[in-house]
PDB file with one MODEL, atoms N, CA, C and O in Angstrom:
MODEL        1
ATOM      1  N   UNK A   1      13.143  -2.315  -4.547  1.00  0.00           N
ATOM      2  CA  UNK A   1      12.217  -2.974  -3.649  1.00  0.00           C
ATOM      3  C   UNK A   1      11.498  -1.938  -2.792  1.00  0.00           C
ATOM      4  O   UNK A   1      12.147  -1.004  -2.322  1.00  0.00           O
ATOM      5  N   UNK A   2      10.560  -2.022  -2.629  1.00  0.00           N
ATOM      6  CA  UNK A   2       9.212  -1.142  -1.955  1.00  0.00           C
ATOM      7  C   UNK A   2       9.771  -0.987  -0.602  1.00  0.00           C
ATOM      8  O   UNK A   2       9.706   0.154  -0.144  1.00  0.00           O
ATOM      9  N   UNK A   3      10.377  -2.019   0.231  1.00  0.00           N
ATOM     10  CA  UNK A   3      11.179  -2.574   1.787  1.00  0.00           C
ATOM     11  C   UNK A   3      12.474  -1.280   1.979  1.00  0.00           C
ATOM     12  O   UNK A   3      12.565  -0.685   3.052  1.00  0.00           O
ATOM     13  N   UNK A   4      13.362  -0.983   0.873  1.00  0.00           N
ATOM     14  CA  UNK A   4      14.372  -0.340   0.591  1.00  0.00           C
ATOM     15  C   UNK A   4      14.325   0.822  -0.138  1.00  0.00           C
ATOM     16  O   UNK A   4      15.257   1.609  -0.306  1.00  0.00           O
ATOM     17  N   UNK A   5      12.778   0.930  -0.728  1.00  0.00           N
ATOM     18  CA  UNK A   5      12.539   1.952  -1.611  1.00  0.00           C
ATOM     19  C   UNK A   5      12.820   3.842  -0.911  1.00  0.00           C
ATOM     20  O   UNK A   5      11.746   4.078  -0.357  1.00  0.00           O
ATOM     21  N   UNK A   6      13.381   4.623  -0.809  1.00  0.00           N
ATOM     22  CA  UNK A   6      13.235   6.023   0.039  1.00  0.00           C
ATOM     23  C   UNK A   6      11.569   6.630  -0.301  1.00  0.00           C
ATOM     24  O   UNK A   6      11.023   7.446   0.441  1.00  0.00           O
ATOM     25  N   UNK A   7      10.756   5.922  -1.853  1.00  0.00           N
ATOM     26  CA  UNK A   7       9.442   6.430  -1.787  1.00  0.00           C
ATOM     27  C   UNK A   7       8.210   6.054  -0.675  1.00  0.00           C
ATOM     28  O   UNK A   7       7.147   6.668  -0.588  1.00  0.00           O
ATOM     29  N   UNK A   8       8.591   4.975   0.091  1.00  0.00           N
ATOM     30  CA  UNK A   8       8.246   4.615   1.257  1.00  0.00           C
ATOM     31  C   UNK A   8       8.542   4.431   2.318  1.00  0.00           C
ATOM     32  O   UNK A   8       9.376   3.577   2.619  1.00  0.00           O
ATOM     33  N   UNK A   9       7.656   5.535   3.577  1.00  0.00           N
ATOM     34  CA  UNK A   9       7.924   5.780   4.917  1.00  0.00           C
ATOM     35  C   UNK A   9       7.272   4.435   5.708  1.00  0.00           C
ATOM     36  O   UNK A   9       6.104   4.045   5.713  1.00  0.00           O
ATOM     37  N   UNK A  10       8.462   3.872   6.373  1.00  0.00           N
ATOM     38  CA  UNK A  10       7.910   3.086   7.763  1.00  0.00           C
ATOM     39  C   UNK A  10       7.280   4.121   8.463  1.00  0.00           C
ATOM     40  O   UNK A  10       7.801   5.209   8.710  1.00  0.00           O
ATOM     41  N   UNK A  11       5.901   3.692   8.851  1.00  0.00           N
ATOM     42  CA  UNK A  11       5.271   4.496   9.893  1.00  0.00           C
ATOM     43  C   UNK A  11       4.699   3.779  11.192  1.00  0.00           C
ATOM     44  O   UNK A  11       4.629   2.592  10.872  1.00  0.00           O
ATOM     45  N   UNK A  12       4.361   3.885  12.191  1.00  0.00           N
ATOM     46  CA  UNK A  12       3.458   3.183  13.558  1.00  0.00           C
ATOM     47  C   UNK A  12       2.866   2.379  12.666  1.00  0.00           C
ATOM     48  O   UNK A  12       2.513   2.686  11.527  1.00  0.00           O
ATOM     49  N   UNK A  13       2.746   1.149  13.303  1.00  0.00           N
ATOM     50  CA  UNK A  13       1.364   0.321  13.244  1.00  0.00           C
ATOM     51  C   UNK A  13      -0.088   0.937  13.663  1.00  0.00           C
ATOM     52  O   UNK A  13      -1.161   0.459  13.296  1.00  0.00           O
ATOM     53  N   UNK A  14       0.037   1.844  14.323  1.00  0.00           N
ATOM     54  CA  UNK A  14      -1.092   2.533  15.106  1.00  0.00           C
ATOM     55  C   UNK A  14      -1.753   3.761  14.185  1.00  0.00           C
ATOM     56  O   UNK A  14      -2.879   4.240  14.314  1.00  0.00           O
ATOM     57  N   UNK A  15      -0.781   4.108  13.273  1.00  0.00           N
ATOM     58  CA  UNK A  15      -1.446   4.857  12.270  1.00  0.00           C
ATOM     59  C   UNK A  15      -1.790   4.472  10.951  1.00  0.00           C
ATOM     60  O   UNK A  15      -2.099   5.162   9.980  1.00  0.00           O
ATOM     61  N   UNK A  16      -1.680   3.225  11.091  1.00  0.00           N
ATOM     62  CA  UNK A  16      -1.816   2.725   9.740  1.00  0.00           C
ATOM     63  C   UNK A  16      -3.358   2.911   9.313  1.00  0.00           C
ATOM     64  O   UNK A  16      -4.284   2.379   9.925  1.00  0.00           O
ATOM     65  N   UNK A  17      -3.535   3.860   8.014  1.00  0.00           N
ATOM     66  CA  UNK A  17      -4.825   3.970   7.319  1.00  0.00           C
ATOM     67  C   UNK A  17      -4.514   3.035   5.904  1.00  0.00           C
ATOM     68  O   UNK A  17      -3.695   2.139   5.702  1.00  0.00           O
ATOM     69  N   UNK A  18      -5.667   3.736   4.928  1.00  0.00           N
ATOM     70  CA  UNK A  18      -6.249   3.001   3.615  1.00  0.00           C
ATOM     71  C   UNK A  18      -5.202   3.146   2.582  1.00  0.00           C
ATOM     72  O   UNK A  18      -4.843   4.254   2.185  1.00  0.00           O
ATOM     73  N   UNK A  19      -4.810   2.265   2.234  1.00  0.00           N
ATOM     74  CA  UNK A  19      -3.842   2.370   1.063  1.00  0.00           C
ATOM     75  C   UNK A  19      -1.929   2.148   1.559  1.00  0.00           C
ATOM     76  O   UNK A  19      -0.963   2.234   0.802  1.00  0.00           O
ATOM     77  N   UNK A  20      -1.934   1.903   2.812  1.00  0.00           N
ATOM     78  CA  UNK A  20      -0.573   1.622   3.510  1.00  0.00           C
ATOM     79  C   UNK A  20      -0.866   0.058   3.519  1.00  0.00           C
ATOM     80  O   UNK A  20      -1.764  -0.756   3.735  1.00  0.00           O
ATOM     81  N   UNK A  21       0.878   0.192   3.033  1.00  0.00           N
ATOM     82  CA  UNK A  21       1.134  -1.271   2.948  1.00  0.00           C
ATOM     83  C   UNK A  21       1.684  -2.319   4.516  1.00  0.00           C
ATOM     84  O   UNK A  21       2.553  -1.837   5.243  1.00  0.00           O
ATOM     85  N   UNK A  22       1.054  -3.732   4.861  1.00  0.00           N
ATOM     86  CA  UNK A  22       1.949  -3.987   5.441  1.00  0.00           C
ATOM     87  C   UNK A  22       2.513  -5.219   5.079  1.00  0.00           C
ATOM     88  O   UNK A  22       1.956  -6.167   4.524  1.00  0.00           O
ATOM     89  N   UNK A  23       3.874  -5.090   5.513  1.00  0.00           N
ATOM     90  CA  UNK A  23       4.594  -6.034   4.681  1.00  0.00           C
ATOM     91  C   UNK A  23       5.724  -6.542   5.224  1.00  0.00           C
ATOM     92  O   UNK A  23       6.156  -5.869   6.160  1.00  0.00           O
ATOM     93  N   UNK A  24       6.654  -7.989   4.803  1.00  0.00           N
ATOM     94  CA  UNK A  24       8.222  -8.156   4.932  1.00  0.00           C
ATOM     95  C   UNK A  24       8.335  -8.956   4.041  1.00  0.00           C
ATOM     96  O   UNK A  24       7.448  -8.925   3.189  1.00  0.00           O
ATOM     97  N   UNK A  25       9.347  -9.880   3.896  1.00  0.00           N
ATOM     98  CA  UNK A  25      10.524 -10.120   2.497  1.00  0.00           C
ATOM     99  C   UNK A  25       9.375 -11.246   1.786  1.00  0.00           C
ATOM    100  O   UNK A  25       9.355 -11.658   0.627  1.00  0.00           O
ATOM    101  N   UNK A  26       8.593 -11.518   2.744  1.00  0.00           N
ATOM    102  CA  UNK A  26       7.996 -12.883   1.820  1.00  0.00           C
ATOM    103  C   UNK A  26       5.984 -12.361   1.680  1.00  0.00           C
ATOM    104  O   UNK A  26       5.322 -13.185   1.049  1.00  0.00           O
ATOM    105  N   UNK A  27       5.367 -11.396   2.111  1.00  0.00           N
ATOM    106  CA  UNK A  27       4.019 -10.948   2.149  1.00  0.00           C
ATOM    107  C   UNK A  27       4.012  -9.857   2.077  1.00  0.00           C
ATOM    108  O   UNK A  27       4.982  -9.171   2.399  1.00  0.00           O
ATOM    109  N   UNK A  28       2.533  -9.225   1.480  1.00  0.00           N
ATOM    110  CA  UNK A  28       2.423  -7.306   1.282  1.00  0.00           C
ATOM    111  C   UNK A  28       0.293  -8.163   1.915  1.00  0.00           C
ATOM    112  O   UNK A  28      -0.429  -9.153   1.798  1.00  0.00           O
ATOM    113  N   UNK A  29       0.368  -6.761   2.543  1.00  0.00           N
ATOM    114  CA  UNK A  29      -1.233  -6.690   2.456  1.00  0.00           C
ATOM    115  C   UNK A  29      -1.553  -5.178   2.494  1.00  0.00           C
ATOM    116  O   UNK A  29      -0.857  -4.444   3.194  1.00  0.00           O
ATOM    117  N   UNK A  30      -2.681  -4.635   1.696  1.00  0.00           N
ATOM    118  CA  UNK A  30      -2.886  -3.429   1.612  1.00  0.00           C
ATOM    119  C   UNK A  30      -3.767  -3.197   2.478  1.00  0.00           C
ATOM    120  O   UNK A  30      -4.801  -3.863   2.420  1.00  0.00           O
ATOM    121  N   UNK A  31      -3.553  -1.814   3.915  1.00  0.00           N
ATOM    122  CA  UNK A  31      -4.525  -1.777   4.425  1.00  0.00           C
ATOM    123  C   UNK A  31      -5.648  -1.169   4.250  1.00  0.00           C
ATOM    124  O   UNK A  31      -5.522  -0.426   3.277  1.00  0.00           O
ATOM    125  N   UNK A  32      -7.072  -1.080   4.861  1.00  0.00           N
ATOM    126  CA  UNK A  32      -8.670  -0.622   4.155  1.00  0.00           C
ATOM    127  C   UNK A  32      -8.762   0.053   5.391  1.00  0.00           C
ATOM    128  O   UNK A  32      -8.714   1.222   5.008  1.00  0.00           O
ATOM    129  N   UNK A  33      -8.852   0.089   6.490  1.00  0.00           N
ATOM    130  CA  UNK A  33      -8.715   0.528   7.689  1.00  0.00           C
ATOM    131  C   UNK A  33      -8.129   0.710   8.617  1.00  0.00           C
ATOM    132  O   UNK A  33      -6.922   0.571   8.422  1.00  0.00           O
ATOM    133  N   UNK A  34      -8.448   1.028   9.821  1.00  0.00           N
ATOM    134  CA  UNK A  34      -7.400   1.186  11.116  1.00  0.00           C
ATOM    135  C   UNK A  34      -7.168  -0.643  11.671  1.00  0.00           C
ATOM    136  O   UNK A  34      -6.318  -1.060  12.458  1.00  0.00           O
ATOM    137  N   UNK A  35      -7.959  -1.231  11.131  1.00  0.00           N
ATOM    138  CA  UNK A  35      -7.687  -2.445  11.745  1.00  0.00           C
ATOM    139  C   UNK A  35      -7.690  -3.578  10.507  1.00  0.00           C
ATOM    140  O   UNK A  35      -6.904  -4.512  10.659  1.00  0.00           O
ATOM    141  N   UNK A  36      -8.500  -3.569   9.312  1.00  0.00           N
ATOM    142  CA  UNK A  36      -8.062  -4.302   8.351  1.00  0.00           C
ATOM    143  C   UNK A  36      -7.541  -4.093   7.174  1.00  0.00           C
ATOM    144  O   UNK A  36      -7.376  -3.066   6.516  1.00  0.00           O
ATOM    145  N   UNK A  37      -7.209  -5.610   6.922  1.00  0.00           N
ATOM    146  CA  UNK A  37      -6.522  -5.492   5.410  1.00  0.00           C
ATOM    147  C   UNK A  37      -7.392  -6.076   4.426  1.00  0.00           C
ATOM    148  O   UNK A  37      -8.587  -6.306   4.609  1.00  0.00           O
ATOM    149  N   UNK A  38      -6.578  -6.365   3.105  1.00  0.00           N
ATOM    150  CA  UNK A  38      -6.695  -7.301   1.970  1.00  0.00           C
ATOM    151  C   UNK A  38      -5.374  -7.761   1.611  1.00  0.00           C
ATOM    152  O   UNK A  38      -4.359  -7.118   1.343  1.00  0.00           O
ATOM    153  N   UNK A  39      -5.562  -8.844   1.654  1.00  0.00           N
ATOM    154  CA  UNK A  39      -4.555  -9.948   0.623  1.00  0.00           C
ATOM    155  C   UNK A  39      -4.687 -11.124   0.427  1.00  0.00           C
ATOM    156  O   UNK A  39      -5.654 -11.666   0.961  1.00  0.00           O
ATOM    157  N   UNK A  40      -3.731 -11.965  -0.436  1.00  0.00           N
ATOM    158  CA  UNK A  40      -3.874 -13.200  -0.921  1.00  0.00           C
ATOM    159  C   UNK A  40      -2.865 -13.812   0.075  1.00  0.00           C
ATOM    160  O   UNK A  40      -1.717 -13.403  -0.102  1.00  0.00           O
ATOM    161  N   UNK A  41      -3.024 -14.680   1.062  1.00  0.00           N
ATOM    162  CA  UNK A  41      -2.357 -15.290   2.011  1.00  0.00           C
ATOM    163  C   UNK A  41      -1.630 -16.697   1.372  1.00  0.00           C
ATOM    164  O   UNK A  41      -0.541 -17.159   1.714  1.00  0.00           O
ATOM    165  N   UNK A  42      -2.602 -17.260   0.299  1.00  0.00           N
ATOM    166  CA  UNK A  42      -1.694 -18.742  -0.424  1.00  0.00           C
ATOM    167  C   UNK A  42      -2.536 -18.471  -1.616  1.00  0.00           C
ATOM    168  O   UNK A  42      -3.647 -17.971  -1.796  1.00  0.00           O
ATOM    169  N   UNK A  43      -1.535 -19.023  -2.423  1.00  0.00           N
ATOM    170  CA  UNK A  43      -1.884 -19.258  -4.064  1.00  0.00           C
ATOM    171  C   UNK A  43      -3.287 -19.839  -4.277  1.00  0.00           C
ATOM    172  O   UNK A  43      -4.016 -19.613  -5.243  1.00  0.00           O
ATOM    173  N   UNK A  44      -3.642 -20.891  -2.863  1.00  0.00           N
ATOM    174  CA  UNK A  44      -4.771 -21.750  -3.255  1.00  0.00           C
ATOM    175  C   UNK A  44      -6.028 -21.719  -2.673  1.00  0.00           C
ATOM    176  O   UNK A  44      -6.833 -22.617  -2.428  1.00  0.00           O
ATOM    177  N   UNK A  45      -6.062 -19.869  -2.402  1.00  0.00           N
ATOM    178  CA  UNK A  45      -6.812 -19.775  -1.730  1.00  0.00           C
ATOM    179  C   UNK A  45      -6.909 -17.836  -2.504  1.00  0.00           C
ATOM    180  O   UNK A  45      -5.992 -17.158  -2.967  1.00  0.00           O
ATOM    181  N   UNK A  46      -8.439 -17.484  -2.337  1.00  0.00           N
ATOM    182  CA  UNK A  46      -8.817 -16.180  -3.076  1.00  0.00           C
ATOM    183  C   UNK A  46      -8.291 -15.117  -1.858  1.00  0.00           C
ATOM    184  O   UNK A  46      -7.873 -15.330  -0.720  1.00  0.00           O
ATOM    185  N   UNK A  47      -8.481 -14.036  -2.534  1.00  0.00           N
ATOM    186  CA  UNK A  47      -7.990 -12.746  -1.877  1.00  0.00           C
ATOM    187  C   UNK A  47      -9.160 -12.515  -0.828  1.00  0.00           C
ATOM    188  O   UNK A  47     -10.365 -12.561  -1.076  1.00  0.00           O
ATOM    189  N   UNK A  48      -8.518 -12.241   0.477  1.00  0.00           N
ATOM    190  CA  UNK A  48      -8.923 -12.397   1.703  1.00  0.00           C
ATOM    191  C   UNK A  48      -8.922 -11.362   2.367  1.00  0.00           C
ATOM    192  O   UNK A  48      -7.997 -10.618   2.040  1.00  0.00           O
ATOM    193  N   UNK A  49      -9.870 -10.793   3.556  1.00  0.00           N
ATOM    194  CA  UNK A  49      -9.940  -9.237   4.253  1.00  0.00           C
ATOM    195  C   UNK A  49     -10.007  -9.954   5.656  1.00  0.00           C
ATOM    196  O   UNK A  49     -10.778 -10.903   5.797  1.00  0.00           O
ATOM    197  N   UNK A  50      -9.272  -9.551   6.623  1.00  0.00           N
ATOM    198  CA  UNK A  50      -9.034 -10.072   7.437  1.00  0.00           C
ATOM    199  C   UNK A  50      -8.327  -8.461   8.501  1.00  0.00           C
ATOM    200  O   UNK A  50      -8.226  -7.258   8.259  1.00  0.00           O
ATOM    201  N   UNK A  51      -7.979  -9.389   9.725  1.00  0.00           N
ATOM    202  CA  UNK A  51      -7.542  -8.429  10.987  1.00  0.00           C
ATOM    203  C   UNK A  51      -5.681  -8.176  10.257  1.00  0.00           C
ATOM    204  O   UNK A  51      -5.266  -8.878   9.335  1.00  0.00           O
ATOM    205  N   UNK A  52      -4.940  -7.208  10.835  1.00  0.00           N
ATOM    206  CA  UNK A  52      -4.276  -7.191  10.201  1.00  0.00           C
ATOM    207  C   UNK A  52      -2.782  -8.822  11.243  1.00  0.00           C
ATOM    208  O   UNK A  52      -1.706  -9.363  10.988  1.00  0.00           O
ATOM    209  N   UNK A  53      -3.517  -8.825  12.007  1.00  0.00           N
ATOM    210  CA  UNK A  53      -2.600 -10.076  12.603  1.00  0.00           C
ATOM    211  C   UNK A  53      -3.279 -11.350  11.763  1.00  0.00           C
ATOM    212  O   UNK A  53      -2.572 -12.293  11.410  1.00  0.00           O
ATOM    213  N   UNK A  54      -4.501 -11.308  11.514  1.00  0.00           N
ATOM    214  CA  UNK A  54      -4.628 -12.749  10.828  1.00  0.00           C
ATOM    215  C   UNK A  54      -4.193 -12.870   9.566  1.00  0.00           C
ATOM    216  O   UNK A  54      -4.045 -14.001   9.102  1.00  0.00           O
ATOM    217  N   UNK A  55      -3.849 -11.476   8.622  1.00  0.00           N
ATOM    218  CA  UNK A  55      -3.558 -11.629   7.412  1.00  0.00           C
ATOM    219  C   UNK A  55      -1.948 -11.977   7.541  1.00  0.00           C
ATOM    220  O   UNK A  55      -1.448 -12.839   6.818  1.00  0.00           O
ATOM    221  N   UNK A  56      -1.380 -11.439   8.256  1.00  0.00           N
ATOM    222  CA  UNK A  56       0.152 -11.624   8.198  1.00  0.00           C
ATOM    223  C   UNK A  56       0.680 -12.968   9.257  1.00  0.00           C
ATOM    224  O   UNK A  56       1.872 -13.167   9.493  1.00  0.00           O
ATOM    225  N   UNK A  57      -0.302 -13.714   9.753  1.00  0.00           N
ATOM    226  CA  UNK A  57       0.369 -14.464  10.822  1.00  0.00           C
ATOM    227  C   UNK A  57       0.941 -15.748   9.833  1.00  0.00           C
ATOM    228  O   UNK A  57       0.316 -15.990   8.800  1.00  0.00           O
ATOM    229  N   UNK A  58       1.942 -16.419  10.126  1.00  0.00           N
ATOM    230  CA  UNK A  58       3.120 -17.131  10.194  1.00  0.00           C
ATOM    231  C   UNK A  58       4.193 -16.614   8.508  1.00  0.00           C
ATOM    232  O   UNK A  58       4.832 -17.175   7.619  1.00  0.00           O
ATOM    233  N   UNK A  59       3.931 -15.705   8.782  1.00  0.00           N
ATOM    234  CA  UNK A  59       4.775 -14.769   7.814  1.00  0.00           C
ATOM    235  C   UNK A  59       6.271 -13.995   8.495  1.00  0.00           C
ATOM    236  O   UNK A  59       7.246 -13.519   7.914  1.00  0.00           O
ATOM    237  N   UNK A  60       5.952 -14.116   9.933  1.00  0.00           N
ATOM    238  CA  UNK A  60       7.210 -13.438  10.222  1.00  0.00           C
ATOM    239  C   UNK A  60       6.840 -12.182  11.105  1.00  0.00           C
ATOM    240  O   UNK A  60       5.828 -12.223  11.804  1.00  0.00           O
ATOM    241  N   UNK A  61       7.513 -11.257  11.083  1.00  0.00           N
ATOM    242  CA  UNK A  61       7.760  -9.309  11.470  1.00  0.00           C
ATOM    243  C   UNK A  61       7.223  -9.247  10.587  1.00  0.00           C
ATOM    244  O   UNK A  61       7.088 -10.084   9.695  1.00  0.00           O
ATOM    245  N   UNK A  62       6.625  -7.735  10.736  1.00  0.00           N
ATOM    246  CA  UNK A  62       6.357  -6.852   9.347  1.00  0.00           C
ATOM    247  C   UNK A  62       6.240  -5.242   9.728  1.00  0.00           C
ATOM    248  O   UNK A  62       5.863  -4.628  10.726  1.00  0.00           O
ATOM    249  N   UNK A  63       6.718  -4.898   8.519  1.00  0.00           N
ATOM    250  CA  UNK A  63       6.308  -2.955   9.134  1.00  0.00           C
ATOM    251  C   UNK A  63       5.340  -2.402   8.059  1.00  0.00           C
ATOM    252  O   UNK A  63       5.126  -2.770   6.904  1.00  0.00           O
ATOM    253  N   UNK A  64       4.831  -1.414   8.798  1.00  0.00           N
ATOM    254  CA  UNK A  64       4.063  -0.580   7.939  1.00  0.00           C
ATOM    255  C   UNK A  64       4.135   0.164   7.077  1.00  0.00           C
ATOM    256  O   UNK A  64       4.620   1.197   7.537  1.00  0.00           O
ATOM    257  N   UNK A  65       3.904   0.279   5.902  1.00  0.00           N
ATOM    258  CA  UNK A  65       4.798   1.782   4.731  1.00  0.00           C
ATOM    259  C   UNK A  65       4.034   2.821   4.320  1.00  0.00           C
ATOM    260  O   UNK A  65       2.972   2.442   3.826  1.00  0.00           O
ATOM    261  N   UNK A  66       4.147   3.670   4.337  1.00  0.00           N
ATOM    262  CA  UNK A  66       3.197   4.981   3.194  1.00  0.00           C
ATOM    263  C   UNK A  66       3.893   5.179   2.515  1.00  0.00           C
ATOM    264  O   UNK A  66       5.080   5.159   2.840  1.00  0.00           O
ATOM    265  N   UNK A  67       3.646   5.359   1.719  1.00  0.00           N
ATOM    266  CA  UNK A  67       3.713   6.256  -0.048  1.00  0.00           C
ATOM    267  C   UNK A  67       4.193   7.880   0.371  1.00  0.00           C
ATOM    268  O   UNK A  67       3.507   8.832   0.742  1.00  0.00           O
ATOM    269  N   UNK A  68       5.473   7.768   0.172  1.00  0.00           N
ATOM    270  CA  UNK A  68       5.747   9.135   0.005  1.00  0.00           C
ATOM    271  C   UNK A  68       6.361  10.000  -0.959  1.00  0.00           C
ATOM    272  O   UNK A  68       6.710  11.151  -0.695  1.00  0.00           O
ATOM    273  N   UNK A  69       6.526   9.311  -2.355  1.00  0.00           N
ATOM    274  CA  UNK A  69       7.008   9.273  -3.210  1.00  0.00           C
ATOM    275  C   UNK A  69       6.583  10.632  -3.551  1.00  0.00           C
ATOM    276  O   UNK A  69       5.893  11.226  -2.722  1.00  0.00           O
ATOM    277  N   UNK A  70       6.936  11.292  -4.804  1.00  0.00           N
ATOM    278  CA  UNK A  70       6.155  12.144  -5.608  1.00  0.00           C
ATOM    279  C   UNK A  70       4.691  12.583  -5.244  1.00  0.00           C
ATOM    280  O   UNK A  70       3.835  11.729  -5.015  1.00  0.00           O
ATOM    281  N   UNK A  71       4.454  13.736  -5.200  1.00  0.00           N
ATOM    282  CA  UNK A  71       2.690  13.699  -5.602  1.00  0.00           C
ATOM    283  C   UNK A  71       2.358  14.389  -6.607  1.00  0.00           C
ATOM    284  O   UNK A  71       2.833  15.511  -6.784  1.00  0.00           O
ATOM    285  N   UNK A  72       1.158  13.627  -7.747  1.00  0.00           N
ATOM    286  CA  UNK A  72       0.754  14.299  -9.154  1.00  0.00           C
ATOM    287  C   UNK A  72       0.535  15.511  -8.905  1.00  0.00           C
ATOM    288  O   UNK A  72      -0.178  15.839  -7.955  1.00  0.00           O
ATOM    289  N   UNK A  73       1.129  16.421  -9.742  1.00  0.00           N
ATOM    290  CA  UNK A  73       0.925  17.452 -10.229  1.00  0.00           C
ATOM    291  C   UNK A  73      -1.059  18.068  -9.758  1.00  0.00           C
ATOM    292  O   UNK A  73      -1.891  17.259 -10.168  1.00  0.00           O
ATOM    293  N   UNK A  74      -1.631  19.247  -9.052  1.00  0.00           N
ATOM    294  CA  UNK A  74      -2.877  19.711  -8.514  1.00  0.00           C
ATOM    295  C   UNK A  74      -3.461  19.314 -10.175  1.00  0.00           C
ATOM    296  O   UNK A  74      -4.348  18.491 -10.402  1.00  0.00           O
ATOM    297  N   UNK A  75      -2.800  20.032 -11.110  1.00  0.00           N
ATOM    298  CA  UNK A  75      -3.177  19.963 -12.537  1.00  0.00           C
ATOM    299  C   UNK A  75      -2.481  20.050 -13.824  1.00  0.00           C
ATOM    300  O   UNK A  75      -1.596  20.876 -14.048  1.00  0.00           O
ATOM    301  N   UNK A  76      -2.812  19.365 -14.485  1.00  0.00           N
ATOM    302  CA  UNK A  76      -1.707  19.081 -15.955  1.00  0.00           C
ATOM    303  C   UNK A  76      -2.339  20.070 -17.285  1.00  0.00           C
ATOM    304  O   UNK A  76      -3.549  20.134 -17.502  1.00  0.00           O
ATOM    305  N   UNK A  77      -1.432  20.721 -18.013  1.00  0.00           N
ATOM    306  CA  UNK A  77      -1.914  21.372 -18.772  1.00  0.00           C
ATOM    307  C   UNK A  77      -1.650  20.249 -19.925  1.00  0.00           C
ATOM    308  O   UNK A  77      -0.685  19.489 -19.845  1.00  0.00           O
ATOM    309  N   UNK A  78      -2.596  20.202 -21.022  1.00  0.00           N
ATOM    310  CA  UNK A  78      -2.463  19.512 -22.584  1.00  0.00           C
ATOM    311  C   UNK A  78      -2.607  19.838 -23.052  1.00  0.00           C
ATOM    312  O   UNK A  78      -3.783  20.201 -23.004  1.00  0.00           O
ATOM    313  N   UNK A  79      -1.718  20.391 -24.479  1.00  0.00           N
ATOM    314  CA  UNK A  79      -1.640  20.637 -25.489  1.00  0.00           C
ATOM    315  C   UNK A  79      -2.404  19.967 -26.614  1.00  0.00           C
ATOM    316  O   UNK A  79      -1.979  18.953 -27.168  1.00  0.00           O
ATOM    317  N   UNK A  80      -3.483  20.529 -26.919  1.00  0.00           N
ATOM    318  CA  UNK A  80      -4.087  19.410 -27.770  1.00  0.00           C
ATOM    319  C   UNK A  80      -4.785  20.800 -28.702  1.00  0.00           C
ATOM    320  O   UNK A  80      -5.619  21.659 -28.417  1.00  0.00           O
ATOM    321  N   UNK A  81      -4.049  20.530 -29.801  1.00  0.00           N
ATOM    322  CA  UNK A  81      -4.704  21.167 -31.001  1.00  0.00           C
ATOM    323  C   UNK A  81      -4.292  22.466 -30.467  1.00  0.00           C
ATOM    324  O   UNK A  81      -3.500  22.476 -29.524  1.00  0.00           O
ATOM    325  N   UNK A  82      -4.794  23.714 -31.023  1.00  0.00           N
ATOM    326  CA  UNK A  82      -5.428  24.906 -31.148  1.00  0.00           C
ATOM    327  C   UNK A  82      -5.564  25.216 -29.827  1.00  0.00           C
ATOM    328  O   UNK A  82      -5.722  26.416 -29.599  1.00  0.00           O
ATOM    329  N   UNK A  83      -5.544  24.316 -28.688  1.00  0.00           N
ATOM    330  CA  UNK A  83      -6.573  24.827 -27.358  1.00  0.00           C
ATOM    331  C   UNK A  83      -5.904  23.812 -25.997  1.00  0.00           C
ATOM    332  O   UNK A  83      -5.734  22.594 -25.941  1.00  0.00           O
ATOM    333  N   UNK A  84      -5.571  25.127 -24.771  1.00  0.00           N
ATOM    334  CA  UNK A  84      -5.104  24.009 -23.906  1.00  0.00           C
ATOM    335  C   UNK A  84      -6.045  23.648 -23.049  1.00  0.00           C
ATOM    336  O   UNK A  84      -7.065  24.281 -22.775  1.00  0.00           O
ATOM    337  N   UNK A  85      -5.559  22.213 -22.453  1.00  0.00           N
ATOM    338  CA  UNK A  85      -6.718  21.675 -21.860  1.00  0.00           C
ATOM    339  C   UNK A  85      -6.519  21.287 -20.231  1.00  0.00           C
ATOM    340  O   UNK A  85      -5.764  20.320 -20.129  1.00  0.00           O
ATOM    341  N   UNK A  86      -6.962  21.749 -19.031  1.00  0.00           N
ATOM    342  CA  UNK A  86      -6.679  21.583 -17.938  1.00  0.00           C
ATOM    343  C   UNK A  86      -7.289  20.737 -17.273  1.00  0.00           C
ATOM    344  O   UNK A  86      -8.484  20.933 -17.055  1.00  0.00           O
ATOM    345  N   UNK A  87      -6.586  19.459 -16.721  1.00  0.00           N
ATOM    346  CA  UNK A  87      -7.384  18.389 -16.305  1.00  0.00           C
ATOM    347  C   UNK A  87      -7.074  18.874 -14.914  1.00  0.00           C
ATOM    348  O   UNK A  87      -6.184  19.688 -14.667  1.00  0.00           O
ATOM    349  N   UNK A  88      -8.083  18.170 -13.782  1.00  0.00           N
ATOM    350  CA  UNK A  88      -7.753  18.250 -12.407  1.00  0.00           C
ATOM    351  C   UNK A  88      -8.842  18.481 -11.667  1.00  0.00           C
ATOM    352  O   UNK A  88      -8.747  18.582 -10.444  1.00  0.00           O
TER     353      UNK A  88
ENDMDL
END
């Protein structure tokens, strides 16, 4: 679980940038900014950008996560044929 995962740091609400999740046991919204998100709040309703209190309200607590998992490789070498090939 992403909640329990060690590849994700709880961080401030106050630093939350683009691509941090916020979330608890029953909602995730990905944030776009210092102040909003995106997510799908009900099944019967489309994916929504909102404040990050209106996306998560009657959901509960929630904390903030970054990605701290691994980071890709600057550049990958490939073996392809006769000739290597450096992506990056």
């Amino acid at each position: 679980s992403y909640m329990t995962s060690p590849q994700w740091k709880r961080i401030a609400l106050s630093q939350a940038g683009a691509g941090d999740l916020l979330c608890n046991f029953t909602h995730v919204v990905i944030v776009i900014d210092a102040l909003h998100a995106i997510g799908q709040e009900n099944p019967r309703r489309n994916v929504a950008v909102g404040t990050f209190a209106d996306l998560m309200a009657g959901t509960g607590s929630y904390v903030c996560l970054r990605y701290a998992g691994p980071k890709p490789a600057a550049a990958q070498s490939v073996q392809s044929g006769s000739q290597t090939l450096t992506q990056g």
